[in-house]
Amino acid sequence: MKKTLSMFLSLVLLVGVLSGCSGSQSANGSKGGKDIDLRIWSFTDELKKPIKKFEEKNGVKVELTIVPIADYPTKLKPVLESGVGAPDVFTGELAFIKQWVDAGYWEDLSKAPYDAEKLSDQYVPYVFDMGKDKDGKVRALSWQTTPGGVYYKRSIAKEVLGTDDPAEVGKMMSSMDSVFATAEKLKAKGYRMFPDEGAIRWFAQGDAPEPWVNDKNELQLTDRKVEFMDYAKEMKANGYTANAAEWSPSWFESMDKAVKVKENGKTVETNVFSYVLPTWGLHSVLKTNVKKSTGDWAVTSGPSPYFWGGSWLGVYSKSKNKELAYDFVKMMTQDKDFLKDWAKETGDVLSYLPVTDEIKGDFKDEFLGGQNNYQFFLDQAQNIKPGIVTKYDQQLDTLYGNAVKQYTDGKKSKDDAIKEFYMKAKNAYPDITVPNK
Amino acid sequence: MKNLNRYGYFFIAPFWLVFLVFSIYPVALTFYYSFTNYTGSGTAEVVGLANYTRLLTDSFFVQAFVNTLKIWGINFALQMGLALILAAIFSDMRLKMKGQSFFRAIFYLPNLITVSSVALLFGILLDWQHGSLNVVLMNLGLISDPINWLNEPATAQISVSLILTWMWFGHSFIVIMAGISGISTDYFEAALIDGANRWQTLVSITLPLLKPILLYIMITSLIGGLQLFDLPMLITDGIGSPDGSLNTMVLYLYNQAFKYNNYGYASAVAYGLFIITVIFSAIVFRSMYSSERKQARQV
């Protein structure tokens, strides 16, 4: 009796321990794991509503696992590698999509029965291109496009530039030189063009963008990028910015009210004219932080088109339920009715042209004084060159941004800052060749 | 009788299973990966000692090591000083401080706040244009220009040290108080009768008898300090800016593994960190105990 009892007790303990090992599975089990037809992983909750619609439409049960973006790659990777507890569909963000399409985690959608290749002319080119692996096979698709623009305050534009029309204001910022001319005008009236010089980093490439790392695995710091360091320094030195670094408290504060800046040894109050942000910046940054100046904003183009962020999704290559999985991908990226509702509900700028063609005509946003930002962003998206994104981009951008800051802050000379950037790039990615400088 | 012994193993089995699966296995696997060029996906090639030779000549790692020691050192000196002073005040027989448990709770509170909240809080306080700290200092006339605390290597390191001090002095204080309450009051009463002043009591009675406790705090703080990661990670851009001054060893490890996907090299960094921790702990341990032995012989 005693024996059986102790055996039983240790078994109970063991089971408890073992079930702890496979957290996700036991969690599924408690929810009635056998009924779940499809498992989806993502880093935001934006798929919640589409999933509900998908469930209703197909009479299936879908389980969504949301992992915060900071942990997302580290949590998803081992699962995809081992195939244990893996999702059937998962999303990828711009920061790691290039690694993932090449790693083979996503099913090759170019082959039958998906034949996604045929869709190529129905998407914004750069978005479709991002989902392709190095052999040109489609691995992931996206429902959105995230080109950027310059959001500015209409009242200031009217006062200083004489117009608040986005097209006109856009012309006054069509090149780096005209940006500086406009900044000078703004400064003369006591305004600041940008929150800080980091805002113009998206225009560093000029109109001739090159990938950070070329096919021969060489780091390419183009002349234009080096030139950009001077632009950034000049921007700061001339006092065209309010010294409010991106995501800092003063950055958010200056969206809605005047902020204090130092000028010639004394403190003055000033308003920031514009912010360089992509599509999502409108909904998740400006709208959530601006109270007073709602309706006083507009969006226009900067010196060159750019994009920032975005989500892609695809079918897990080892999924046992690929058909249903692709059905979901199809709904998210190609279902006209669904996408139309989605765009109207969220304001998300879609990349599926058959739908965008239909809805872009009468889109408007009250926050932007009734401007049709949809049409604007789609035009911007068409100008983005595909094929310039590499898997190194996010980290190299950060490292380079750091080097630029060292230079603009006057802590390092241009050559030293570049030298250090090369060192850090080599340290992070030993397999790439950096110029021997 | 013989059989009964066997059941003990069943009872310790759960612990050992967990320990093997979650501690020994990852540690061993990391050791294996430290000899490979594993990138987190695909297969890993064995590259011999390449990662370790790289580690020995890696100026960024050396910088990270120095940074970690600096930040921990400043923090530890302040934290212990503050904790000891407070402990001396609170344990003083003549003062008989009231509201001890209240203060203990207050001092300990910062330790309960998650590091992300702390980073956010201090990010706002230290913001160089609108942060309360600069505003207060400028209104008091102590500085004429706002200081960009987190943008200068020296002030960034000191800021992190001070935040760590604020977070941990309450913890040290409580441990020291517990240590003091373990000392027999006879000693303090005898000192009181013999006319010892507060300083003499502290130096000749409290501190020597607290040695094991102080050693414990020192070693745990050292091990924790060498693993400093979250605050430097959160308070700036995550790669140790400005000028790499907040690049700690674990932050470097994290970036190598999870940002740059150099899992093989990151594993070697982890073992480097382990060896450094062992060496430092040994030094601290020996320096505190060998001196005691000498004293014992002299008496």
XYZ file of C-alpha atoms in Angstrom:
736
model
C 0.000 0.000 0.000
C 2.709 2.370 1.046
C 4.677 1.455 -2.050
C 1.817 2.108 -4.423
C 1.091 5.381 -2.732
C 4.649 6.629 -3.004
C 4.888 5.422 -6.585
C 1.657 7.225 -7.344
C 2.830 10.415 -5.690
C 6.108 10.504 -7.540
C 4.274 9.808 -10.768
C 1.982 12.742 -10.113
C 5.019 14.929 -9.526
C 6.634 13.641 -12.691
C 3.591 14.328 -14.795
C 3.397 17.792 -13.367
C 7.014 18.397 -14.286
C 6.714 16.987 -17.761
C 3.602 18.916 -18.587
C 5.491 22.011 -17.555
C 8.042 21.265 -20.269
C 5.610 21.479 -23.088
C 3.805 24.600 -22.082
C 2.017 25.397 -25.285
C 0.710 21.919 -25.829
C -0.727 21.507 -22.381
C -2.291 24.930 -22.738
C -3.931 23.758 -25.911
C -5.010 20.584 -24.184
C -6.855 22.434 -21.500
C -8.741 24.400 -24.132
C -9.740 21.208 -25.887
C -6.753 20.962 -28.216
C -8.245 18.343 -30.481
C -10.813 20.712 -31.948
C -8.274 23.220 -33.170
C -7.857 23.111 -36.921
C -5.355 25.880 -37.385
C -2.675 27.488 -35.252
C -1.495 31.012 -35.974
C 1.331 32.965 -34.355
C 1.741 36.699 -34.579
C 3.303 39.625 -32.731
C 0.239 41.873 -32.561
C -3.422 41.334 -31.880
C -4.507 42.711 -35.256
C -5.330 39.235 -36.585
C -7.988 38.683 -33.917
C -10.879 39.980 -35.952
C -9.872 38.374 -39.264
C -9.552 35.060 -37.461
C -13.056 35.359 -36.098
C -14.351 35.979 -39.595
C -12.347 33.083 -40.954
C -13.758 30.772 -38.294
C -17.312 31.776 -39.103
C -16.826 31.440 -42.807
C -15.192 28.026 -42.788
C -16.678 26.524 -39.633
C -13.257 25.818 -38.191
C -11.485 26.628 -34.962
C -8.349 28.744 -35.024
C -5.974 29.382 -32.177
C -4.005 32.619 -32.160
C -0.813 32.897 -30.142
C 0.463 36.426 -29.647
C 4.094 36.877 -28.671
C 5.423 40.402 -28.046
C 7.687 41.526 -30.862
C 10.797 41.652 -28.687
C 10.552 37.921 -27.935
C 8.918 36.887 -31.163
C 11.921 35.668 -33.200
C 13.537 33.952 -30.222
C 10.321 32.153 -29.273
C 9.275 31.214 -32.775
C 12.621 30.068 -34.112
C 13.117 26.957 -31.953
C 9.524 25.943 -32.566
C 9.986 26.226 -36.321
C 13.324 24.440 -36.202
C 12.003 21.475 -34.259
C 8.452 21.460 -35.598
C 7.105 20.730 -32.108
C 4.085 22.867 -31.246
C 4.664 24.911 -34.385
C 1.994 27.143 -35.920
C 0.486 26.464 -39.343
C 0.554 30.124 -40.235
C 2.832 32.773 -38.796
C 3.572 36.404 -39.484
C 6.938 37.998 -39.974
C 8.032 41.575 -39.506
C 10.302 43.579 -41.769
C 13.206 43.301 -39.336
C 13.601 39.561 -39.806
C 11.605 38.677 -42.912
C 14.667 38.401 -45.163
C 16.240 35.814 -42.873
C 13.060 33.842 -42.601
C 12.189 33.599 -46.273
C 15.650 32.183 -46.916
C 15.585 29.854 -43.923
C 12.812 27.801 -45.529
C 10.373 28.135 -42.629
C 7.672 29.288 -44.990
C 6.194 27.010 -47.636
C 7.170 27.715 -51.233
C 4.024 29.433 -52.496
C 5.259 29.646 -56.079
C 4.562 25.982 -56.723
C 1.175 24.331 -57.221
C -1.438 24.384 -55.825
C -0.750 27.916 -54.594
C 0.794 29.406 -57.752
C 1.260 32.704 -55.977
C 3.641 33.821 -58.710
C 0.597 34.697 -60.784
C -0.322 37.381 -58.288
C 2.821 39.377 -58.858
C 1.154 42.214 -60.788
C -1.616 42.532 -58.236
C 0.539 43.793 -55.423
C 2.598 46.819 -54.674
C 5.909 45.692 -56.211
C 8.225 46.117 -53.243
C 5.801 44.355 -50.895
C 5.543 41.328 -53.145
C 9.283 41.296 -53.626
C 9.963 41.253 -49.884
C 8.236 37.894 -49.536
C 10.496 36.207 -52.075
C 13.515 34.111 -51.116
C 16.927 34.376 -52.759
C 15.827 32.028 -55.570
C 12.861 34.226 -56.354
C 10.270 31.874 -54.903
C 7.328 33.458 -53.089
C 7.369 32.498 -49.411
C 5.229 35.099 -47.707
C 2.545 37.590 -48.671
C 1.344 40.769 -47.068
C -1.948 42.577 -46.920
C -0.475 45.965 -46.187
C 2.026 48.436 -47.464
C 3.862 50.823 -45.193
C 5.389 53.628 -47.224
C 6.314 56.783 -45.411
C 5.672 60.456 -45.742
C 6.156 63.693 -43.894
C 3.299 64.676 -41.591
C 3.160 68.416 -41.047
C 0.966 70.980 -39.344
C -1.258 72.858 -41.754
C -1.486 76.035 -39.683
C 2.274 76.493 -39.645
C 2.537 75.712 -43.360
C -0.050 78.367 -44.125
C 1.643 80.966 -41.991
C 5.194 80.374 -43.184
C 4.961 78.771 -46.596
C 1.801 80.463 -47.747
C -0.050 77.235 -48.458
C -1.158 74.095 -46.653
C -1.776 72.098 -49.810
C 0.125 68.788 -49.534
C 1.187 68.891 -53.175
C 2.658 72.381 -52.815
C 4.332 71.667 -49.511
C 5.687 68.428 -50.979
C 7.372 70.403 -53.739
C 9.109 72.505 -51.110
C 10.654 69.325 -49.711
C 11.422 67.469 -52.912
C 15.183 67.478 -52.444
C 17.570 67.810 -49.542
C 18.449 71.332 -50.627
C 14.830 72.402 -50.729
C 14.288 70.793 -47.321
C 17.025 73.020 -45.985
C 15.577 76.087 -47.685
C 12.182 75.350 -46.164
C 13.773 74.728 -42.781
C 15.436 78.134 -42.950
C 12.100 79.812 -43.678
C 10.512 78.032 -40.749
C 13.345 78.971 -38.463
C 13.033 82.628 -39.378
C 9.463 82.523 -38.008
C 10.527 80.669 -34.874
C 9.554 77.146 -35.881
C 11.601 73.988 -36.161
C 11.397 71.806 -39.233
C 11.875 68.403 -37.548
C 11.980 67.104 -33.994
C 15.601 66.019 -34.464
C 18.086 65.322 -37.228
C 17.418 61.578 -36.967
C 14.102 62.237 -38.714
C 15.752 62.609 -42.092
C 17.583 59.268 -41.947
C 15.059 57.723 -44.312
C 16.230 60.074 -46.993
C 19.896 59.166 -46.494
C 19.906 57.057 -49.631
C 18.777 59.890 -51.827
C 16.985 58.771 -54.966
C 19.546 56.043 -55.742
C 19.042 53.442 -53.039
C 21.535 50.587 -52.776
C 21.270 47.576 -50.477
C 23.509 47.665 -47.412
C 25.202 44.441 -48.449
C 25.602 43.436 -52.095
C 25.654 39.954 -53.692
C 29.367 39.596 -53.000
C 28.703 40.108 -49.283
C 30.375 43.490 -49.286
C 29.205 46.280 -47.068
C 28.292 49.284 -49.166
C 28.496 52.675 -47.594
C 27.536 54.725 -50.614
C 28.731 58.272 -51.148
C 25.192 59.411 -50.622
C 25.072 57.825 -47.228
C 28.332 59.480 -46.276
C 26.991 62.771 -47.615
C 23.975 62.294 -45.412
C 26.195 62.614 -42.341
C 26.860 66.204 -43.323
C 23.193 66.873 -43.901
C 22.417 65.559 -40.443
C 25.148 67.618 -38.874
C 24.108 70.766 -40.692
C 20.499 70.206 -39.715
C 21.454 70.157 -36.070
C 24.070 72.904 -36.268
C 21.693 75.300 -38.022
C 19.086 74.800 -35.352
C 16.457 73.351 -37.655
C 15.486 70.784 -35.048
C 14.098 70.843 -31.533
C 16.624 68.263 -30.283
C 13.827 65.862 -29.457
C 15.069 62.369 -30.227
C 12.637 59.842 -31.673
C 10.465 58.076 -29.039
C 11.784 60.353 -26.282
C 9.283 62.170 -24.040
C 9.995 65.496 -25.720
C 9.458 63.898 -29.137
C 5.902 62.997 -28.181
C 5.357 66.262 -26.369
C 6.346 68.407 -29.327
C 3.606 66.840 -31.475
C 0.947 68.785 -29.692
C 2.540 71.766 -28.015
C 5.461 74.128 -28.010
C 8.685 72.845 -26.532
C 11.677 74.624 -25.102
C 14.937 74.682 -26.980
C 18.225 76.446 -26.428
C 19.140 79.117 -28.924
C 22.163 81.378 -28.664
C 22.415 80.679 -24.979
C 18.811 81.390 -24.088
C 15.780 79.198 -23.935
C 13.010 79.783 -26.429
C 9.687 78.112 -26.996
C 9.108 76.657 -30.399
C 6.739 74.437 -32.338
C 7.854 71.497 -34.434
C 6.594 71.606 -38.005
C 6.768 68.026 -39.215
C 7.374 64.373 -38.431
C 8.763 61.730 -40.773
C 6.592 58.655 -40.253
C 5.074 55.838 -42.321
C 1.419 54.794 -42.716
C 1.153 53.292 -39.256
C 2.653 56.408 -37.698
C -0.663 58.138 -38.304
C -2.779 55.643 -36.361
C -0.451 54.417 -33.666
C 1.728 57.449 -33.037
C 0.129 60.724 -34.041
C -3.512 59.948 -33.320
C -2.698 58.495 -29.922
C -0.558 61.427 -28.826
C -2.149 64.447 -30.409
C -5.109 66.033 -28.624
C -5.282 69.706 -29.511
C -4.136 69.832 -33.107
C -6.406 67.132 -34.526
C -7.425 68.084 -38.052
C -4.507 70.466 -38.390
C -2.277 67.824 -39.964
C -1.538 66.730 -43.495
C 0.838 64.295 -45.080
C 3.153 64.841 -48.022
C 6.236 63.398 -49.623
C 9.853 63.997 -48.635
C 12.938 64.080 -50.846
C 12.675 60.373 -51.666
C 10.175 57.550 -51.145
C 10.813 55.119 -48.285
C 9.038 52.536 -46.193
C 9.262 51.454 -42.595
C 7.930 48.235 -41.045
C 5.153 45.953 -42.235
C 3.873 42.428 -41.589
C 4.017 39.436 -43.902
C 2.491 36.017 -43.422
C 2.921 32.572 -44.902
C 2.307 28.877 -44.400
C 4.703 26.883 -42.217
C 6.601 24.493 -44.491
C 6.122 21.512 -42.153
C 2.462 22.240 -41.416
C 0.095 19.274 -41.615
C -2.789 21.439 -42.650
C -1.399 23.479 -45.489
C -4.624 23.753 -47.428
C -6.549 25.434 -44.652
C -3.478 27.445 -43.721
C -3.258 28.856 -47.211
C -6.962 29.587 -47.144
C -6.310 31.918 -44.270
C -3.374 33.547 -46.027
C -5.595 33.940 -49.063
C -8.342 35.592 -47.065
C -5.887 37.999 -45.448
C -4.214 38.970 -48.700
C -6.623 38.359 -51.589
C -10.216 38.318 -50.336
C -11.827 41.424 -51.807
C -14.784 41.699 -49.457
C -12.752 41.054 -46.404
C -9.985 43.463 -47.363
C -12.419 46.230 -48.185
C -13.965 46.019 -44.733
C -10.549 45.736 -43.144
C -9.257 48.890 -44.828
C -12.326 50.884 -43.865
C -12.220 49.631 -40.307
C -8.534 50.114 -39.597
C -7.330 52.614 -42.153
C -4.537 50.174 -42.951
C -3.049 50.894 -46.399
C -3.446 47.688 -48.394
C -1.013 46.271 -50.903
C -3.563 44.273 -52.923
C -4.173 46.507 -55.910
C -7.601 45.210 -57.058
C -9.022 46.378 -53.736
C -7.011 49.551 -53.352
C -8.021 50.652 -56.852
C -11.594 50.364 -55.774
C -11.426 52.191 -52.463
C -8.681 54.754 -52.897
C -10.982 57.201 -54.654
C -13.097 58.314 -51.729
C -10.859 57.747 -48.754
C -10.296 60.567 -46.314
C -9.036 61.098 -42.830
C -10.445 63.788 -40.543
C -7.261 63.875 -38.550
C -5.503 65.025 -41.717
C -8.089 67.688 -42.408
C -9.969 65.399 -44.769
C -6.945 64.550 -46.899
C -7.014 61.329 -48.942
C -3.966 59.755 -47.381
C -4.757 56.421 -49.050
C -4.146 57.699 -52.540
C -1.036 59.488 -51.341
C 0.557 56.465 -49.732
C -0.233 54.199 -52.661
C 1.526 56.612 -54.963
C 4.501 56.644 -52.637
C 4.536 52.853 -52.468
C 4.724 52.541 -56.232
C 7.952 54.541 -56.209
C 9.777 52.304 -53.763
C 12.401 50.184 -55.477
C 12.132 46.493 -54.711
C 15.164 44.426 -53.841
C 17.025 46.837 -51.616
C 16.235 45.156 -48.330
C 18.769 42.747 -46.844
C 18.677 40.673 -43.694
C 21.306 42.966 -42.185
C 19.327 46.176 -42.550
C 17.850 46.710 -39.151
C 21.065 46.195 -37.225
C 23.224 48.053 -39.719
C 20.780 50.961 -39.719
C 21.059 51.131 -35.939
C 24.845 50.979 -36.009
C 25.065 53.549 -38.758
C 22.574 55.812 -36.985
C 24.890 55.654 -34.016
C 27.883 56.640 -36.105
C 25.960 59.573 -37.578
C 24.987 60.699 -34.099
C 28.594 60.576 -32.914
C 29.464 62.844 -35.795
C 26.559 65.270 -35.454
C 27.155 65.558 -31.714
C 30.726 66.486 -32.526
C 32.181 63.601 -30.550
C 33.970 62.003 -33.463
C 35.296 63.129 -36.804
C 33.594 61.796 -39.876
C 36.387 59.360 -40.639
C 36.545 58.064 -37.089
C 32.799 57.602 -36.955
C 32.846 55.675 -40.233
C 35.810 53.607 -39.101
C 33.997 52.662 -35.944
C 30.899 51.808 -37.926
C 32.953 49.422 -40.061
C 34.405 47.816 -36.958
C 31.012 47.332 -35.392
C 29.505 46.001 -38.598
C 32.307 43.475 -38.920
C 31.898 42.536 -35.271
C 28.197 41.921 -35.734
C 28.494 40.117 -39.048
C 31.939 38.513 -39.429
C 30.927 37.060 -42.786
C 30.594 40.392 -44.580
C 33.543 42.259 -46.060
C 34.028 45.814 -44.925
C 36.260 48.314 -46.720
C 39.732 48.370 -45.243
C 39.875 51.926 -44.071
C 14.799 -2.443 4.498
C 16.923 -2.602 1.396
C 13.988 -1.846 -0.859
C 12.835 1.199 1.026
C 15.899 3.184 0.023
C 14.883 2.979 -3.564
C 11.796 5.140 -3.118
C 13.858 8.098 -2.129
C 15.086 8.268 -5.695
C 11.565 8.559 -6.986
C 11.032 11.547 -4.793
C 14.152 13.335 -5.877
C 13.595 12.380 -9.497
C 11.385 15.392 -10.351
C 14.000 17.850 -9.219
C 16.754 16.057 -11.056
C 14.715 15.796 -14.216
C 13.975 19.498 -14.204
C 17.559 20.249 -13.342
C 18.886 18.055 -16.137
C 16.495 19.301 -18.764
C 16.486 22.999 -17.919
C 19.923 23.550 -16.422
C 22.498 20.928 -17.318
C 21.355 20.311 -20.874
C 21.319 23.983 -21.959
C 24.655 24.572 -20.242
C 26.199 21.605 -22.029
C 24.608 22.560 -25.321
C 25.922 26.113 -24.985
C 29.361 24.625 -24.419
C 29.028 22.626 -27.615
C 27.732 25.621 -29.569
C 30.668 27.703 -28.384
C 32.825 25.563 -30.681
C 30.567 26.010 -33.697
C 29.411 28.760 -36.029
C 25.737 28.126 -35.265
C 23.493 30.927 -36.535
C 20.233 29.857 -34.946
C 18.913 28.044 -37.976
C 20.261 25.309 -40.205
C 23.198 23.180 -39.153
C 26.173 24.124 -37.045
C 29.740 23.545 -38.215
C 32.438 22.851 -35.662
C 35.059 25.569 -35.921
C 37.339 24.544 -33.073
C 38.603 27.289 -30.800
C 37.911 30.093 -33.297
C 35.225 31.672 -31.139
C 37.489 31.688 -28.075
C 40.450 33.159 -29.903
C 38.114 35.826 -31.229
C 36.857 36.492 -27.716
C 40.372 37.053 -26.386
C 41.103 39.714 -28.997
C 37.652 41.291 -29.063
C 37.972 44.935 -28.060
C 34.196 45.246 -27.723
C 34.104 42.468 -25.162
C 36.967 44.003 -23.200
C 35.108 47.313 -23.255
C 31.962 45.536 -22.082
C 33.911 43.926 -19.258
C 35.373 47.239 -18.091
C 31.972 48.938 -18.363
C 30.310 46.222 -16.314
C 32.923 46.461 -13.574
C 32.697 50.248 -13.477
C 28.932 50.346 -13.281
C 28.797 47.585 -10.686
C 31.681 49.010 -8.656
C 30.216 52.492 -8.254
C 26.834 51.021 -7.480
C 28.205 48.566 -4.941
C 30.261 51.116 -3.033
C 27.300 53.487 -2.740
C 24.813 50.761 -2.030
C 26.858 49.212 0.773
C 27.753 52.569 2.242
C 24.146 53.639 2.347
C 22.926 50.290 3.646
C 25.559 50.209 6.412
C 24.855 53.751 7.554
C 21.143 53.070 7.681
C 21.699 49.756 9.447
C 23.941 51.441 12.016
C 21.293 54.081 12.685
C 18.448 51.611 12.907
C 20.260 49.165 15.152
C 21.614 51.772 17.509
C 20.581 50.944 21.057
C 20.722 54.517 22.192
C 18.651 55.944 19.364
C 15.860 53.358 19.453
C 14.437 54.411 16.098
C 10.700 54.140 15.726
C 8.808 52.966 12.654
C 11.512 50.533 11.639
C 9.287 48.219 9.655
C 7.768 51.173 7.840
C 11.147 52.420 6.690
C 12.273 48.923 5.829
C 9.303 48.566 3.496
C 9.915 51.975 1.942
C 13.583 51.249 1.323
C 12.787 47.886 -0.161
C 10.057 49.149 -2.503
C 12.281 50.131 -5.462
C 13.422 46.520 -5.623
C 9.890 45.365 -6.299
C 9.335 47.559 -9.333
C 10.034 45.834 -12.632
C 13.122 47.034 -14.404
C 11.127 48.102 -17.440
C 9.099 50.473 -15.275
C 12.252 51.747 -13.637
C 13.821 52.370 -17.037
C 10.726 54.218 -18.200
C 10.564 56.268 -15.005
C 14.199 57.313 -15.175
C 13.992 57.836 -18.913
C 11.443 60.544 -18.157
C 13.245 61.944 -15.109
C 16.562 62.126 -16.949
C 15.209 63.420 -20.243
C 17.595 66.227 -20.896
C 15.177 68.878 -22.048
C 12.069 68.271 -20.023
C 13.256 65.852 -17.374
C 12.518 66.839 -13.776
C 16.130 66.417 -12.734
C 17.480 69.030 -15.113
C 14.570 71.352 -14.414
C 15.193 71.149 -10.663
C 18.944 71.596 -11.014
C 18.482 74.573 -13.305
C 15.922 76.227 -11.066
C 18.284 75.840 -8.147
C 20.934 77.523 -10.255
C 23.329 74.585 -9.934
C 23.686 74.200 -13.666
C 23.083 76.710 -16.433
C 22.666 74.261 -19.308
C 20.641 71.080 -19.209
C 22.865 68.014 -18.942
C 22.202 65.256 -21.447
C 22.630 62.524 -18.850
C 22.182 59.540 -21.080
C 24.178 60.927 -23.983
C 27.586 61.237 -22.345
C 29.527 58.085 -21.514
C 30.466 59.133 -17.977
C 27.078 60.465 -16.900
C 25.305 57.540 -18.543
C 27.344 55.055 -16.537
C 26.904 56.999 -13.320
C 23.162 57.300 -13.969
C 22.839 53.543 -14.332
C 24.981 52.997 -11.217
C 22.818 55.349 -9.184
C 19.605 53.758 -10.385
C 20.986 50.359 -9.394
C 21.959 51.759 -6.006
C 18.459 53.086 -5.530
C 17.017 49.723 -6.487
C 19.242 47.573 -4.313
C 20.276 49.450 -1.163
C 17.026 48.457 0.544
C 17.740 44.826 -0.130
C 21.258 45.028 1.280
C 19.956 47.034 4.202
C 17.448 44.331 5.122
C 20.047 41.585 4.880
C 22.473 43.568 7.024
C 19.745 44.265 9.591
C 19.021 40.568 9.718
C 22.713 39.940 10.258
C 22.884 42.490 13.053
C 19.883 41.038 14.805
C 21.784 37.750 14.846
C 24.552 39.322 16.908
C 24.061 38.863 20.614
C 23.043 42.081 22.359
C 25.531 41.227 25.102
C 28.308 42.651 22.964
C 26.531 45.934 22.425
C 25.566 46.244 26.075
C 29.123 45.521 27.129
C 30.360 48.157 24.710
C 27.820 50.606 26.077
C 28.963 49.984 29.632
C 32.614 50.273 28.622
C 31.840 53.668 27.129
C 32.462 52.861 23.488
C 31.113 55.476 21.128
C 28.998 54.711 18.078
C 31.863 54.606 15.659
C 33.876 52.237 17.852
C 30.886 49.963 18.252
C 30.378 49.849 14.518
C 33.996 49.233 13.581
C 35.000 46.900 16.397
C 31.832 44.931 16.990
C 29.232 45.165 14.273
C 31.405 44.960 11.184
C 33.691 42.084 12.215
C 30.755 39.989 13.337
C 28.916 40.802 10.120
C 31.694 39.485 7.933
C 29.890 36.376 6.671
C 26.835 38.476 5.814
C 28.927 41.112 4.061
C 30.698 38.389 2.101
C 27.351 36.970 1.085
C 26.104 40.364 -0.108
C 29.341 41.044 -1.914
C 29.388 37.751 -3.798
C 25.721 37.773 -4.743
C 25.942 41.397 -5.794
C 29.081 40.683 -7.809
C 27.479 37.781 -9.620
C 24.348 39.833 -10.254
C 26.422 42.838 -11.246
C 28.488 40.921 -13.773
C 25.220 39.861 -15.334
C 23.915 43.409 -15.580
C 21.671 43.555 -18.616
C 18.127 44.830 -18.396
C 18.682 48.426 -17.316
C 21.382 49.280 -19.891
C 19.328 47.444 -22.482
C 16.193 49.448 -21.771
C 17.485 52.851 -20.899
C 19.173 53.614 -24.230
C 18.949 52.133 -27.695
C 19.822 48.561 -26.727
C 23.320 48.460 -28.156
C 25.036 50.272 -25.325
C 25.107 53.855 -26.550
C 26.469 56.437 -25.905
C 29.788 55.418 -27.362
C 29.384 51.879 -26.112
C 29.583 53.001 -22.486
C 26.537 51.003 -21.423
C 27.566 47.927 -23.348
C 27.721 45.326 -20.577
C 28.886 41.758 -21.038
C 25.442 40.214 -21.040
C 24.068 42.936 -23.295
C 26.904 42.125 -25.682
C 26.071 38.442 -25.443
C 22.401 39.156 -26.068
C 23.118 41.291 -29.116
C 25.535 38.769 -30.578
C 23.016 35.960 -30.158
C 19.630 37.463 -30.763
C 20.321 40.506 -32.894
C 23.248 39.392 -35.025
C 22.462 35.654 -34.904
C 26.011 34.680 -33.980
C 24.882 31.975 -31.576
C 28.239 30.201 -31.668
C 30.184 33.273 -30.685
C 27.578 34.303 -28.127
C 28.006 30.892 -26.470
C 31.739 31.521 -26.214
C 30.961 34.929 -24.668
C 28.732 33.153 -22.141
C 31.575 30.861 -21.127
C 33.943 33.793 -20.967
C 31.508 35.489 -18.621
C 31.277 32.315 -16.543
C 35.063 32.083 -16.161
C 35.294 35.759 -15.221
C 32.578 35.309 -12.606
C 34.351 32.307 -11.085
C 37.677 34.122 -10.925
C 36.187 37.223 -9.333
C 34.168 35.273 -6.792
C 37.292 33.341 -5.844
C 39.277 36.553 -5.398
C 36.601 38.109 -3.207
C 36.231 34.953 -1.157
C 39.937 34.518 -0.586
C 40.654 38.127 0.189
C 38.000 38.193 2.883
C 38.871 34.896 4.491
C 42.637 34.778 4.272
C 42.885 38.050 6.169
C 40.691 36.646 8.911
C 42.910 33.616 9.307
C 45.956 35.822 9.698
C 44.262 37.832 12.405
C 43.280 34.713 14.254
C 46.900 33.594 14.362
C 48.108 36.942 15.592
C 45.820 36.999 18.578
